[in-house]
Structures are given as structure tokens and as C-alpha cells.
Short mmCIF file of C-alpha atoms in Angstrom, two decimals:
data_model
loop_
_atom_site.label_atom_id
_atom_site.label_comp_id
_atom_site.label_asym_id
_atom_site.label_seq_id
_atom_site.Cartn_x
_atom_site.Cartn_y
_atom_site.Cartn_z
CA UNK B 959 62.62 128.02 23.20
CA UNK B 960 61.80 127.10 19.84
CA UNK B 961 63.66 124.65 17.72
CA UNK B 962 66.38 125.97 15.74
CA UNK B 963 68.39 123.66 12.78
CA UNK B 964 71.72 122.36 13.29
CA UNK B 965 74.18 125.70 12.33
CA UNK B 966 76.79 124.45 9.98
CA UNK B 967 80.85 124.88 12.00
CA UNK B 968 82.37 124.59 8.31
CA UNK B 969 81.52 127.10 5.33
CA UNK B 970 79.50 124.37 3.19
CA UNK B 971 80.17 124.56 -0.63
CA UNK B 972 77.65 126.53 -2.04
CA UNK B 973 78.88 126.62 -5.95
CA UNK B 974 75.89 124.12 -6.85
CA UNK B 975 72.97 125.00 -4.80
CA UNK B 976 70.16 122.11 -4.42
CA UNK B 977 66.69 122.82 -4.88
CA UNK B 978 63.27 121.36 -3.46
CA UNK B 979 60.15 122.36 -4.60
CA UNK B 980 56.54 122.44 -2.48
CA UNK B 981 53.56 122.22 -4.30
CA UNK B 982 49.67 122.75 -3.31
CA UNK B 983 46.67 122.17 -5.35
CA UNK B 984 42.87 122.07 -4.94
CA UNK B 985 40.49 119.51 -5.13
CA UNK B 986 37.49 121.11 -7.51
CA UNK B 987 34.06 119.34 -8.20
CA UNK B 988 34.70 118.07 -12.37
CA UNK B 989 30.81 119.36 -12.28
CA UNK B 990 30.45 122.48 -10.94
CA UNK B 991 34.29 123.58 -10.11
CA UNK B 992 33.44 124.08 -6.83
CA UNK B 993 36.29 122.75 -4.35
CA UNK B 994 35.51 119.10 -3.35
CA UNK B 995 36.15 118.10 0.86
CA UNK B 996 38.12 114.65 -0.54
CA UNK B 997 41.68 115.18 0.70
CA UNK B 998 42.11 112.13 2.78
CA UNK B 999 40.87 110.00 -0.27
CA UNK B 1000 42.84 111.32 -2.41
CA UNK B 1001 46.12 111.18 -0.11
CA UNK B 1002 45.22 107.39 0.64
CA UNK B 1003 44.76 106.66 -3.28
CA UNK B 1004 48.37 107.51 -3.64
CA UNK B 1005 50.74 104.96 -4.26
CA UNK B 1006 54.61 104.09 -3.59
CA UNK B 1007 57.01 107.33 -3.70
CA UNK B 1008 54.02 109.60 -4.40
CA UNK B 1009 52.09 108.64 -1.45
CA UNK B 1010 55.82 109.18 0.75
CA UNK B 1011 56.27 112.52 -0.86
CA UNK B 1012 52.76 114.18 -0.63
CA UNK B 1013 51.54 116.27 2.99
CA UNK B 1014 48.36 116.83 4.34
CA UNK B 1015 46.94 120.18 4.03
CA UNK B 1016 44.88 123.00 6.15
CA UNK B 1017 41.89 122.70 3.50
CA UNK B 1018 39.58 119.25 3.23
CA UNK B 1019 40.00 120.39 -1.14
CA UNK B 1020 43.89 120.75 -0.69
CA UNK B 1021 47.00 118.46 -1.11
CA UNK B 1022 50.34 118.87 -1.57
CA UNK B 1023 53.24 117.46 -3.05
CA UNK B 1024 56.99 117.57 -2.17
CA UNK B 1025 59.81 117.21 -4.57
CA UNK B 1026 62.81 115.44 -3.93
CA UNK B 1027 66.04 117.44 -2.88
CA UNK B 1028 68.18 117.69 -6.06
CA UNK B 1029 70.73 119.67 -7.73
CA UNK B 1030 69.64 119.28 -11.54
CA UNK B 1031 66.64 121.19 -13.30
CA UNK B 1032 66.04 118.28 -15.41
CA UNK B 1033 65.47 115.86 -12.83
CA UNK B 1034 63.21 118.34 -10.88
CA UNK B 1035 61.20 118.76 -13.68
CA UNK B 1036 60.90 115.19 -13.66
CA UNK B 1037 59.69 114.96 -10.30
CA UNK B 1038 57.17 117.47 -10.63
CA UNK B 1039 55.73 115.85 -13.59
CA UNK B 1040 55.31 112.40 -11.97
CA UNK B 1041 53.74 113.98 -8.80
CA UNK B 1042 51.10 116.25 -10.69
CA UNK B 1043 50.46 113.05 -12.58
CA UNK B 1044 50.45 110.89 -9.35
CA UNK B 1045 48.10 113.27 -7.85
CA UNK B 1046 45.95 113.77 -10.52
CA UNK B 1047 45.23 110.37 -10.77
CA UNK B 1048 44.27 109.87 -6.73
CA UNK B 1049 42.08 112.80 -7.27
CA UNK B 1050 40.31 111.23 -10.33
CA UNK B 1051 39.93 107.98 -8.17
CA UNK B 1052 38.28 110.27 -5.47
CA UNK B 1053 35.73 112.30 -8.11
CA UNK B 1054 37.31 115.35 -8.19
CA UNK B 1055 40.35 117.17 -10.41
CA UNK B 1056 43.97 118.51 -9.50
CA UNK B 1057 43.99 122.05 -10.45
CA UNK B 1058 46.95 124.32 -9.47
CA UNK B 1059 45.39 127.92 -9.05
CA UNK B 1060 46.47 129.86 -6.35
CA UNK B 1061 43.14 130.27 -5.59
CA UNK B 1062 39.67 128.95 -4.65
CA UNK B 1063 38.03 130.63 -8.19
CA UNK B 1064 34.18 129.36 -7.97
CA UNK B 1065 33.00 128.36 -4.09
CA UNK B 1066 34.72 126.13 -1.41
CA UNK B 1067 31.37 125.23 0.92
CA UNK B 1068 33.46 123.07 3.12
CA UNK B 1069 36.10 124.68 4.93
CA UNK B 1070 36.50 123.45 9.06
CA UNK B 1071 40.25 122.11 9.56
CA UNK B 1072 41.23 118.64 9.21
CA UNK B 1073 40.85 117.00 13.06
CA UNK B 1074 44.42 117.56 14.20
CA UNK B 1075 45.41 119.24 17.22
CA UNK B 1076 47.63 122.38 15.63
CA UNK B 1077 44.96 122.58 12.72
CA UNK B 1078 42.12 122.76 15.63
CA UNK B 1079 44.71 125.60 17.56
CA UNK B 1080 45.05 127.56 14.67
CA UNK B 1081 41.43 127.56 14.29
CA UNK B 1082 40.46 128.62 17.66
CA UNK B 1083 43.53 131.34 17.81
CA UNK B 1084 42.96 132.89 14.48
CA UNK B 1085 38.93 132.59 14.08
CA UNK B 1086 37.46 133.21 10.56
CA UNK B 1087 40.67 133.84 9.41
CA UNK B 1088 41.66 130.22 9.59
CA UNK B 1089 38.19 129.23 7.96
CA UNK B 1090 39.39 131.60 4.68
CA UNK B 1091 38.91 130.09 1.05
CA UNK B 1092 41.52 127.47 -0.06
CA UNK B 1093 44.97 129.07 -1.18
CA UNK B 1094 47.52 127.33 -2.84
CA UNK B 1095 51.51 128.03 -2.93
CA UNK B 1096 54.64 127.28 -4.48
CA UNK B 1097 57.47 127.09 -2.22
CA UNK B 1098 61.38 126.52 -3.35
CA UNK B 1099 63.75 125.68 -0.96
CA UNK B 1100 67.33 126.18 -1.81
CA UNK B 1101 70.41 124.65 0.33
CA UNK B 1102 72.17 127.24 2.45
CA UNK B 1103 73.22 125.08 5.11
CA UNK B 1104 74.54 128.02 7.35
CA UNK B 1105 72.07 129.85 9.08
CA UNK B 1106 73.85 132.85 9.56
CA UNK B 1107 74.40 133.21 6.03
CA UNK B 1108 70.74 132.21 5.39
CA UNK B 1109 69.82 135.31 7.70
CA UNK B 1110 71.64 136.95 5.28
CA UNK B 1111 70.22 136.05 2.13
CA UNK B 1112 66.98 136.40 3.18
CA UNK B 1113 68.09 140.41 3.63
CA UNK B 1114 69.71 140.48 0.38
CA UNK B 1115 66.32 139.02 -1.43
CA UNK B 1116 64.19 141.68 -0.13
CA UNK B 1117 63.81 144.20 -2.91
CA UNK B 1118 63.48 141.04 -5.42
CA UNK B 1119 60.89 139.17 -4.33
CA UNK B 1120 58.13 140.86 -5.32
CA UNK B 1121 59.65 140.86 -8.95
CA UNK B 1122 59.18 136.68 -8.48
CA UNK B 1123 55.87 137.31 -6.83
CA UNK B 1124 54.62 138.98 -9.96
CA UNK B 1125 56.18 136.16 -12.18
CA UNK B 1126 53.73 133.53 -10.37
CA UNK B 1127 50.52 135.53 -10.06
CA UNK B 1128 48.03 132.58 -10.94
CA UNK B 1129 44.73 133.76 -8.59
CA UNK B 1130 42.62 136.34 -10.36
CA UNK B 1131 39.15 135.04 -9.48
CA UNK B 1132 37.53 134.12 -6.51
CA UNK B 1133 33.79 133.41 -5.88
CA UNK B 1134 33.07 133.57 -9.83
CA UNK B 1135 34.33 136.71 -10.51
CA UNK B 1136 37.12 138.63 -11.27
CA UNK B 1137 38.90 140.45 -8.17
CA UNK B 1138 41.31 143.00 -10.13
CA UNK B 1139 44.37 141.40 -8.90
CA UNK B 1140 46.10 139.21 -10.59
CA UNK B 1141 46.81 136.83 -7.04
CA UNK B 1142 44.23 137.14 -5.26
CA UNK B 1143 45.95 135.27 -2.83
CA UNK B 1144 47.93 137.43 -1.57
CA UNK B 1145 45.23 139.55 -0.69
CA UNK B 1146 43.79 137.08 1.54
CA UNK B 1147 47.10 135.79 3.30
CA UNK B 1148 47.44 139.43 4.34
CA UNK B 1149 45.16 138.70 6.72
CA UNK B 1150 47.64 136.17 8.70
CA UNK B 1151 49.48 138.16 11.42
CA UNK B 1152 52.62 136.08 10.47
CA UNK B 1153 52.66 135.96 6.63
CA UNK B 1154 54.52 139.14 4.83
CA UNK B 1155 57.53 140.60 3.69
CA UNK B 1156 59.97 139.24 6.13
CA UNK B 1157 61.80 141.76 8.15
CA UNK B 1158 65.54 143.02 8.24
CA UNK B 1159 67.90 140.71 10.59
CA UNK B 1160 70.84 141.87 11.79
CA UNK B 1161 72.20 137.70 12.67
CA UNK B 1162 70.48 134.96 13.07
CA UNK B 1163 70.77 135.64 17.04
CA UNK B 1164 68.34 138.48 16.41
CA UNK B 1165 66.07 136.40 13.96
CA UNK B 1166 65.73 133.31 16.75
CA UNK B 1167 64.97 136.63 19.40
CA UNK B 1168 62.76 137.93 17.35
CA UNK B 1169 60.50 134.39 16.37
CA UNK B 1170 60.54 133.83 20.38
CA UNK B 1171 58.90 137.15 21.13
CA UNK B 1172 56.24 136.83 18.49
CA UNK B 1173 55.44 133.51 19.57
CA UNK B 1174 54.89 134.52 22.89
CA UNK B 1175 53.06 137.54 21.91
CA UNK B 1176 50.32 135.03 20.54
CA UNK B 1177 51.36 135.82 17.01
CA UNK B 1178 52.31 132.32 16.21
CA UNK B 1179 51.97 129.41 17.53
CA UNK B 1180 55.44 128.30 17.31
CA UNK B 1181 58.77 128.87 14.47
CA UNK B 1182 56.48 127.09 11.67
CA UNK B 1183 54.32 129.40 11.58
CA UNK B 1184 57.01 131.98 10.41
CA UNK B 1185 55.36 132.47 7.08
CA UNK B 1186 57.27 135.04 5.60
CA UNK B 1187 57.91 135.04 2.01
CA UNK B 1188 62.11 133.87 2.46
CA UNK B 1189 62.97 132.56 5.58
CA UNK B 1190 65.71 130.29 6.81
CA UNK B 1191 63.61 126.87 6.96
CA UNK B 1192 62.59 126.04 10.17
CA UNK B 1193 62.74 122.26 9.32
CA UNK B 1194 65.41 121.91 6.46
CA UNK B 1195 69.31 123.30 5.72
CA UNK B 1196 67.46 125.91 3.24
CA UNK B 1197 66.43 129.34 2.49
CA UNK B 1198 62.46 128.69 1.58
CA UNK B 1199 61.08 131.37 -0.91
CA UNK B 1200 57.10 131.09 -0.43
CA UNK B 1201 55.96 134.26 -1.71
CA UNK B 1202 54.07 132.76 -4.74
CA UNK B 1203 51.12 131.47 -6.29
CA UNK B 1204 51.35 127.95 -7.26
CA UNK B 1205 52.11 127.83 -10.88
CA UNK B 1206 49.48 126.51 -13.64
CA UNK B 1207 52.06 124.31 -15.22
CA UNK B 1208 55.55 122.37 -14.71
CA UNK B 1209 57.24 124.86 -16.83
CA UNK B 1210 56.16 127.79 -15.04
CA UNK B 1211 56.97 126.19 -11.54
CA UNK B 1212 60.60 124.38 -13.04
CA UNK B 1213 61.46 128.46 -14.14
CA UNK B 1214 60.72 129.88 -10.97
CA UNK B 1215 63.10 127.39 -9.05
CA UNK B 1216 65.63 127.96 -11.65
CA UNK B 1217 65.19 132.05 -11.05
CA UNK B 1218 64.74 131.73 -7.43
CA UNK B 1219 68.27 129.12 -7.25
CA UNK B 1220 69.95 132.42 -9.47
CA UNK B 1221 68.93 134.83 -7.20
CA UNK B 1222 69.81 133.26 -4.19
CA UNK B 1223 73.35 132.02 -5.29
CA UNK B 1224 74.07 135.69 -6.85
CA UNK B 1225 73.15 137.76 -3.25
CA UNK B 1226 74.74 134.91 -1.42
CA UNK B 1227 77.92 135.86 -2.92
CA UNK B 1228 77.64 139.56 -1.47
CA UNK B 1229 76.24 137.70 1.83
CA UNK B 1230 79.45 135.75 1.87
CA UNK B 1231 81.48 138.52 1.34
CA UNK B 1232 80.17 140.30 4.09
CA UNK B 1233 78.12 142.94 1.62
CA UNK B 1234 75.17 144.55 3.69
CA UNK B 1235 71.83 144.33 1.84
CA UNK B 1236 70.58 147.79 0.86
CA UNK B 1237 67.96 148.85 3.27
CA UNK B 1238 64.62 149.38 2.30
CA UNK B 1239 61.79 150.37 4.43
CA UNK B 1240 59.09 147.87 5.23
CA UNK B 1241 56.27 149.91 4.24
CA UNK B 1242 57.87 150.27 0.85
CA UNK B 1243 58.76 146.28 0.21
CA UNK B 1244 54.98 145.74 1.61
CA UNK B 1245 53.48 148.50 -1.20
CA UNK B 1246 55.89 146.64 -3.86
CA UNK B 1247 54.08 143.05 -2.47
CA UNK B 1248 50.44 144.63 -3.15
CA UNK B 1249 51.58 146.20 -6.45
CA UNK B 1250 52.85 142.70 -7.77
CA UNK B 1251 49.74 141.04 -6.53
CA UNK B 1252 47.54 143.22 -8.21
CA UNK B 1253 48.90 144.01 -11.92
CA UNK B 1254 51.53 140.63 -12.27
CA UNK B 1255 53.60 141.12 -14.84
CA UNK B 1256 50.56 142.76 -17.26
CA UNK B 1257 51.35 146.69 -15.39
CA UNK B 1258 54.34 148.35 -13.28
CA UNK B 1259 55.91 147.64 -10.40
CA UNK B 1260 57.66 149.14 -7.78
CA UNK B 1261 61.53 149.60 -8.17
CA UNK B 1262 62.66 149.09 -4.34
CA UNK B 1263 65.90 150.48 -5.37
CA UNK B 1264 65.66 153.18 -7.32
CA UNK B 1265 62.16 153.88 -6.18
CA UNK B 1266 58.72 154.56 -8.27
CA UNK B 1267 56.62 152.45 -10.61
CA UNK B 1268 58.53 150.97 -13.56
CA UNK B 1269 57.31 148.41 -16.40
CA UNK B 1270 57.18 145.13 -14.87
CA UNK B 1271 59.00 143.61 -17.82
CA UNK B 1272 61.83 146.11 -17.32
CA UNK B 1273 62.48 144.45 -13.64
CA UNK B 1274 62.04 141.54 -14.77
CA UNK B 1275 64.63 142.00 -17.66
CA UNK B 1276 66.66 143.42 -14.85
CA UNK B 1277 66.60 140.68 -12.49
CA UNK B 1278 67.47 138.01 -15.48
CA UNK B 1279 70.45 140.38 -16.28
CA UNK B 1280 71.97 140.15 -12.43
CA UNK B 1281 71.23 136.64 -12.30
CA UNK B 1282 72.40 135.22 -15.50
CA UNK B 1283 76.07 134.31 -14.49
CA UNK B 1284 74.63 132.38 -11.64
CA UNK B 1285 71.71 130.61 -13.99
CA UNK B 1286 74.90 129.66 -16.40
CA UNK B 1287 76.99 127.86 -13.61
CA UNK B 1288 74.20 125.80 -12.37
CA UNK B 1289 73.73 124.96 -16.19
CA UNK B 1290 70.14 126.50 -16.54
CA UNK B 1291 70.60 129.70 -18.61
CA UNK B 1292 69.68 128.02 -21.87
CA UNK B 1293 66.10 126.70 -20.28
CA UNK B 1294 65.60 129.92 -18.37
CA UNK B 1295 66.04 132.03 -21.55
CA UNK B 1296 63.42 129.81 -23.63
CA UNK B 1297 61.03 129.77 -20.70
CA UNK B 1298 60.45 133.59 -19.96
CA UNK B 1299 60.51 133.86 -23.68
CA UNK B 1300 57.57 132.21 -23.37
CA UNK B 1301 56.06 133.96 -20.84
CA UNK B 1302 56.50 137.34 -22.18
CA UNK B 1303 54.43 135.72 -24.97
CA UNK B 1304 51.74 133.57 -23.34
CA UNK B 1305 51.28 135.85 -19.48
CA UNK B 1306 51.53 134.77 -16.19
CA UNK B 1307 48.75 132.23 -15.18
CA UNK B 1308 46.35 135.07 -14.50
CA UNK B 1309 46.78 136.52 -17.50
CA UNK B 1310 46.02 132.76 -19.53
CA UNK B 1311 42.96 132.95 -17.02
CA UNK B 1312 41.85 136.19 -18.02
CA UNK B 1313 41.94 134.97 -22.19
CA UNK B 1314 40.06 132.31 -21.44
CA UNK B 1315 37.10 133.52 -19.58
CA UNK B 1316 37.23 136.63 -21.96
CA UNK B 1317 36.93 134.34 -24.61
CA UNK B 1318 34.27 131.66 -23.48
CA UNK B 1319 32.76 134.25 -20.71
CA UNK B 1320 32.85 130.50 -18.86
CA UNK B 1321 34.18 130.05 -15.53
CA UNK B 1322 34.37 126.21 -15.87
CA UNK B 1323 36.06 126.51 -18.94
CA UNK B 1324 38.58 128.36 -17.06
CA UNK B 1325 38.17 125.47 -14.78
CA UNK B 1326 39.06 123.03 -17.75
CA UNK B 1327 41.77 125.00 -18.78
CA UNK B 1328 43.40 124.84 -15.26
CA UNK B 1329 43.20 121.17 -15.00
CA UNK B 1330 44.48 120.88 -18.51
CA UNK B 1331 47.63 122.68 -17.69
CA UNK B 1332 48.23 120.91 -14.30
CA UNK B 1333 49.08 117.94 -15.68
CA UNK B 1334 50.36 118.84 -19.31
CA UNK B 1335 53.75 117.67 -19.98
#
């Protein structure tokens, strides 16, 4: 059997919902922008909290860094700011530069596993597919301690999360060019037999069921590898959204956590109340998924409830309308409203990309750009 968290016996107090926030960035050559194999330098360089709160990644150019749990926007943006710095620093120490792109953009010559045994089982059970280019992720977790109720959510987020998918896109280029999509990594995670749109549960009896017969299908390896884009955390009292691109800048990455708290404390409240979620078929949700990956928030996406193509700023718009009373009780409407004010004026981080190489026709100067933003405060 496969581990399952503690199942809260009390109905927790969800009015304030906490928030944790996983972030992964590459290691890139300050010469050539290729991605740089110095990951366990870089990790060792780290110092005090920094060095506590960062994780070792599948990619020899990858690290990550983990946030603190807390229930204030402020204070996470804090963290984040002192752990991109942090980071940034180990990596200058090591001879390369922190860039948050969702996406190897130039080369990545060095790509065997770090010399762990799950890294070297993923490896052998997934081939070339574990050898992929670097991708890098932002993942929020926010506290539902109840599992069944987590279940829940996760049903309820379904025909929204490719809305916040869109908001992230931050991967247009890989090897030099430009791929058409605006996250180009989700193209390449589709090719993980356990990373998608996760499915409809019926109780968390069913989701447990249905984790232990894809493990022993050979699908995964074991309940960590459950990669959809929400799940109930396998490791922490939270539902983990993981569907996006990690985001150039603090801002970007501080006003998805603030959406994604919103939109899990508003369906939560139907969850609670014993609401279904309105069913949508998978093939749909995983059409809605490509369309978000490939236009961002610059074309349409899919409406999963009313169905068709729609602007993407209209769903957007929509989603900050059914989420608003929820950003206002957790005291982050006024920050929220500023942010994707911003947005709608500056792009998503593909869409920044896209101006600058446009404008130099200079893939390191997207490069520069990147790094810039990683660390700007």
C-alpha cells in the first residue's frame, strides 16, 4: 500500500488558508546560456535557512527552493525574495546564473540523473523520457487538512486550471528557437504517463484505489509520482496546484499563490457544502490544457463550462470575478487587482520573452533578461 497522510477526525478551520510555494530554476552558462551540470555546488554554497529550505532536483542545471508555510502574502513574498536571492548568489559562486524559465531555451548537453536510487529507477523505467530537457515548475500548496475534502477540491478546480496554466506560461523557446507555444513545457511533460489533468474522484477511497492500481500497473513508481496538476499532497496537509510554469519574477509567482489560495477557498466552500463539481469530460479539460499552453493569455481559450474558444482575458476576468470575495477575506484583493493590472499590460513571461528577442533578435539577451527578472525585487 502506499502511504497516505494523516485524515483530519475534526473539520479544520479553513477561513484563512496557508500557502507554500515550490520553486525550480535552471542553472545556465553566463556565456553561452546553455544549462550548466553545477547543482550540487550550488546547493552546498547555500547557507543557513536557504540551504534548509532548498531540494535537490532531477536535472544536474536544476534547483529548487521551498517557501515556508504561511498564511500572509506579504511574508511569502518575502520568502521568495530572500531565496531567489540566496540562490542566485550560490549559483554565481558556482559560475553559472539562476534563471526561472519554465524551460531549457538554448541547449542542456548534460542531462543523466543525479546518482540516487529513485532518480536511477525513473531513468531505467521511463527511458529517454527521463533524459528530456530541464523543466522548471511552480507549485502552491494550500492547507486543506482533510483529505476527503481535498478529493473534493481537486474536482471542483478542474475547469479552472487551465485558466492559471495560461497565467504562468513562461517557456516559449527551446533549443534556440521559438516553439509556437507559449509553455513549451507542457508539451514535453505530456510525455510522462503520470503528469495531466487529474481525473474525477468520487472520495478519497477511490483516489487511494486508483494511485494503487497505477502504481502497480508500472505507471508510477509509487504516490509521488502522482503528478497531476492539483492533487491532495502526498507528503503535506495540502491541495498542491503544479500545473504551471515557474514564473519570471516574485510578483508573478506571489499573484499566482494569491489566485490559486482564492480559487481553492471559493470551490472549497461548495466542496464543504456537499456541491458536486460540474463534470467535464477528460478529453475536453486535456484540449483546454494544450490550448493554454500554446496561446497563454495572448489568444482564446477553452470555456470548460460553457464550451468553445473564448478570449483568454474574458476567463481570466471571469475567474477574478468568482474569486474576489475569497481574495478580500484573506486580505489580498488590493495586491491581486494591481498585479494582473499589470499583466494585462506587460504579458505573461512568454510574451516579455517574445519582445525581447523580437527586439534584439538575441537569444542571450533573452537570457539576460531572464536572470534580470529572477532576482528583481
Amino acid at each position: 500500500m502506499t502511504y497516505r497522510p494523516t485524515v483530519a477526525t475534526a473539520v479544520p478551520d479553513l477561513t484563512m488558508l496557508t500557502l507554500g510555494v515550490e520553486e525550480e530554476y535552471l542553472l545556465l552558462d553566463p556565456d553561452t546560456g546553455e544549462n550548466l551540470p553545477v547543482a550540487d555546488q550550488v546547493l552546498t554554497a547555500l547557507r543557513g535557512s536557504a540551504r534548509d529550505q532548498s531540494r535537490q532536483e532531477f536535472r544536474h542545471s536544476m534547483v529548487e527552493m521551498v517557501t515556508p508555510v504561511t498564511a500572509d502574502l506579504a511574508e511569502l513574498r518575502a520568502q521568495l525574495v530572500t531565496l531567489r536571492r540566496s540562490a542566485a548568489d550560490a549559483a554565481e559562486a558556482a559560475g553559472a546564473r539562476l534563471v526561472a524559465v519554465g524551460a531549457t531555451p538554448l541547449h542542456e548537453p548534460h542531462r543523466t540523473v543525479p546518482d540516487k536510487p529513485r532518480y536511477h529507477a525513473m531513468s531505467r523505467r521511463y527511458g529517454p523520457v527521463a533524459h528530456d530537457p530541464a523543466v522548471c515548475g511552480c507549485h502552491v500548496h494550500v492547507g486543506v487538512p482533510d483529505r476527503e475534502l481535498a478529493v473534493q477540491v481537486c474536482n471542483h478546480l478542474r475547469p479552472w486550471l487551465p485558466v492559471v496554466q495560461a497565467i504562468t506560461t513562461n517557456s516559449p523557446l527551446h533549443d534556440g528557437v521559438d516553439t509556437g507555444h507559449a509553455s513549451w513545457r507542457g508539451m514535453q511533460l505530456e510525455r510522462w504517463p503520470s503528469i495531466g489533468p487529474t481525473p474525477y474522484f468520487g472520495s478519497a477511497a477511490e483516489y487511494d484505489r486508483t494511485v494503487d492500481e497505477l502504481i502497480a500497473a508500472g505507471v508510477m513508481l509509487d504516490a509521488a509520482m502522482v503528478y497531476w496538476y492539483a492533487r491532495p499532497s502526498a507528503s503535506y496537509p495540502t491541495v498542491e496546484i503544479r500545473v504551471g510554469d515557474v514564473c519570471p519574477t516574485v510578483d508573478d509567482a506571489v499573484l499566482v499563490a494569491a489566485l490559486a489560495r482564492a480559487l481553492v477557498a471559493t470551490v472549497l466552500d461548495d466542496a464543504r457544502a456537499g456541491v458536486p463539481a460540474a463534470p467535464v469530460r477528460d478529453c475536453l479539460v486535456s484540449a483546454a490544457h494544450w490550448r493554454a499552453a500554446h496561446d497563454g493569455l495572448d489568444g482564446e481559450l477553452i470555456d470548460l463550462r460553457a464550451g468553445g474558444a473564448r478570449p483568454a482575458w474574458a476567463l481570466v476576468d471571469e475567474l477574478f470575478a468568482m474569486v474576489t470575495p475569497a481574495l478580500d477575506r484573506h486580505g489580498d484583493l488590493a495586491y491581486a487587482i494591481g498585479q494582473l493590472s499589470r499583466l494585462r499590460r506587460e504579458g505573461t513571461g512568454a510574451t516579455r520573452q517574445r519582445r525581447v528577442l523580437d527586439r534584439t533578435d538575441d537569444l542571450r539577451a533573452v537570457v539576460d533578461h531572464l536572470a534580470a527578472a529572477t532576482v528583481a525585487t
